[in-house]
Amino acid sequence: MLRNRVLVIDDDPDFRELVALSLDGWGLQCLQVADCAEALPLLERERDGLRAVLCDYFMPGLSPSVCAKAILSRVDPAVRVVLVSAAVDVSELAAELGLTRFLAKPFDLDQLHDAVLGPREPSA
């Protein structure tokens, strides 16, 4: 199965839409939810098609640690799970959650691309 879906978990609809527009330009399908509880059934259903999960740190509902554990337990190890936050210490927050990938808001499109798809090949 083609892994061409990215799940964006963020309570900011404008942020989700901006990411969706970027992903669409790279041939990826964006699934959008406002909180972690809403994401859990999608993770089960879309497991084989997921390339990445982008998850905000500060959202209503489940605590960040419970959310991260639930995501990690439901996705294939090949899926990139990326913490996204405007917090000053986003790298520390990611480490506390057991995540190795993170994006500090605001970020540019190259950083989003690298987080979701990996670094671009240098042009010759």
Tab-separated table of C-alpha atoms in Angstrom:
chain	number	residue	atom	x	y	z
A	1	MET	CA	0.000	0.000	0.000
A	2	LEU	CA	1.191	3.493	-0.840
A	3	ARG	CA	2.034	5.568	2.237
A	4	ASN	CA	0.756	8.899	0.989
A	5	ARG	CA	-1.342	10.173	3.904
A	6	VAL	CA	-0.346	12.580	6.645
A	7	LEU	CA	-2.474	13.008	9.750
A	8	VAL	CA	-2.428	16.513	11.214
A	9	ILE	CA	-3.654	16.743	14.817
A	10	ASP	CA	-4.022	20.392	15.797
A	11	ASP	CA	-6.828	22.462	17.292
A	12	ASP	CA	-6.057	25.373	14.936
A	13	PRO	CA	-8.078	24.889	11.716
A	14	ASP	CA	-6.041	27.532	9.853
A	15	PHE	CA	-2.815	25.680	10.635
A	16	ARG	CA	-4.306	22.377	9.495
A	17	GLU	CA	-5.463	23.927	6.221
A	18	LEU	CA	-2.079	25.532	5.539
A	19	VAL	CA	-0.326	22.196	6.064
A	20	ALA	CA	-2.927	20.449	3.880
A	21	LEU	CA	-2.261	22.862	1.009
A	22	SER	CA	1.478	22.239	1.248
A	23	LEU	CA	1.081	18.467	1.399
A	24	ASP	CA	-1.264	18.490	-1.581
A	25	GLY	CA	1.454	20.191	-3.603
A	26	TRP	CA	3.764	17.269	-2.804
A	27	GLY	CA	1.198	14.651	-3.834
A	28	LEU	CA	0.217	13.728	-0.273
A	29	GLN	CA	-3.252	13.461	1.202
A	30	CYS	CA	-3.873	15.306	4.466
A	31	LEU	CA	-6.205	13.955	7.127
A	32	GLN	CA	-7.164	16.629	9.661
A	33	VAL	CA	-8.480	16.363	13.212
A	34	ALA	CA	-8.763	18.876	16.040
A	35	ASP	CA	-7.619	16.686	18.936
A	36	CYS	CA	-5.953	13.433	19.847
A	37	ALA	CA	-9.128	11.604	20.852
A	38	GLU	CA	-10.542	12.243	17.377
A	39	ALA	CA	-7.283	10.997	15.830
A	40	LEU	CA	-7.146	7.582	17.495
A	41	PRO	CA	-9.814	5.857	15.352
A	42	LEU	CA	-8.213	7.352	12.218
A	43	LEU	CA	-4.834	5.975	13.222
A	44	GLU	CA	-6.318	2.497	13.409
A	45	ARG	CA	-8.177	2.800	10.108
A	46	GLU	CA	-5.413	4.531	8.126
A	47	ARG	CA	-2.454	2.676	9.637
A	48	ASP	CA	-1.145	1.150	6.407
A	49	GLY	CA	-1.406	4.362	4.384
A	50	LEU	CA	0.204	6.770	6.827
A	51	ARG	CA	3.528	8.384	6.034
A	52	ALA	CA	3.562	10.829	8.963
A	53	VAL	CA	1.646	12.224	11.907
A	54	LEU	CA	2.021	15.880	12.878
A	55	CYS	CA	0.766	16.516	16.393
A	56	ASP	CA	0.490	19.777	18.293
A	57	TYR	CA	1.577	19.783	21.941
A	58	PHE	CA	-0.987	22.135	23.473
A	59	MET	CA	-4.505	20.899	22.695
A	60	PRO	CA	-7.676	20.290	24.665
A	61	GLY	CA	-8.436	16.745	25.775
A	62	LEU	CA	-5.767	14.120	26.305
A	63	SER	CA	-2.486	15.146	27.898
A	64	PRO	CA	0.505	15.340	25.539
A	65	SER	CA	2.144	12.253	27.080
A	66	VAL	CA	-1.016	10.141	26.800
A	67	CYS	CA	-1.549	11.343	23.242
A	68	ALA	CA	2.037	10.585	22.164
A	69	LYS	CA	1.920	7.089	23.690
A	70	ALA	CA	-1.412	6.386	21.992
A	71	ILE	CA	-0.073	7.529	18.619
A	72	LEU	CA	3.151	5.544	18.894
A	73	SER	CA	1.267	2.400	19.898
A	74	ARG	CA	-0.994	2.638	16.837
A	75	VAL	CA	1.406	3.478	14.018
A	76	ASP	CA	3.960	1.437	12.163
A	77	PRO	CA	7.533	2.255	13.273
A	78	ALA	CA	8.238	3.590	9.757
A	79	VAL	CA	5.687	6.392	10.228
A	80	ARG	CA	7.255	9.741	11.084
A	81	VAL	CA	5.650	11.117	14.258
A	82	VAL	CA	6.451	14.821	14.516
A	83	LEU	CA	5.701	17.105	17.453
A	84	VAL	CA	4.641	20.571	16.312
A	85	SER	CA	4.611	23.432	18.789
A	86	ALA	CA	5.172	27.141	19.265
A	87	ALA	CA	6.765	26.435	22.654
A	88	VAL	CA	10.256	27.792	23.168
A	89	ASP	CA	11.610	24.381	24.187
A	90	VAL	CA	9.957	22.178	21.551
A	91	SER	CA	13.002	19.895	21.297
A	92	GLU	CA	12.840	19.218	25.042
A	93	LEU	CA	9.095	18.596	24.885
A	94	ALA	CA	9.609	16.127	22.041
A	95	ALA	CA	12.308	14.299	23.998
A	96	GLU	CA	10.026	14.072	27.057
A	97	LEU	CA	7.384	12.434	24.855
A	98	GLY	CA	9.843	9.975	23.329
A	99	LEU	CA	9.724	11.661	19.917
A	100	THR	CA	12.830	12.350	17.848
A	101	ARG	CA	11.197	14.629	15.285
A	102	PHE	CA	9.790	18.082	15.940
A	103	LEU	CA	8.913	21.335	14.209
A	104	ALA	CA	8.955	24.685	15.980
A	105	LYS	CA	6.151	26.997	14.844
A	106	PRO	CA	6.559	29.024	12.731
A	107	PHE	CA	8.490	26.840	10.304
A	108	ASP	CA	9.173	27.113	6.603
A	109	LEU	CA	8.052	24.730	3.872
A	110	ASP	CA	11.497	23.133	3.560
A	111	GLN	CA	11.368	22.159	7.236
A	112	LEU	CA	7.882	20.701	6.785
A	113	HIS	CA	9.043	18.789	3.721
A	114	ASP	CA	12.045	17.367	5.590
A	115	ALA	CA	9.882	16.348	8.567
A	116	VAL	CA	7.297	14.560	6.427
A	117	LEU	CA	9.262	13.272	3.441
A	118	GLY	CA	12.891	13.548	4.460
A	119	PRO	CA	15.529	15.868	3.041
A	120	ARG	CA	15.337	16.720	-0.647
A	121	GLU	CA	17.986	15.355	-2.944
A	122	PRO	CA	20.510	18.012	-3.931
A	123	SER	CA	20.117	19.121	-7.519
A	124	ALA	CA	22.992	18.398	-9.846
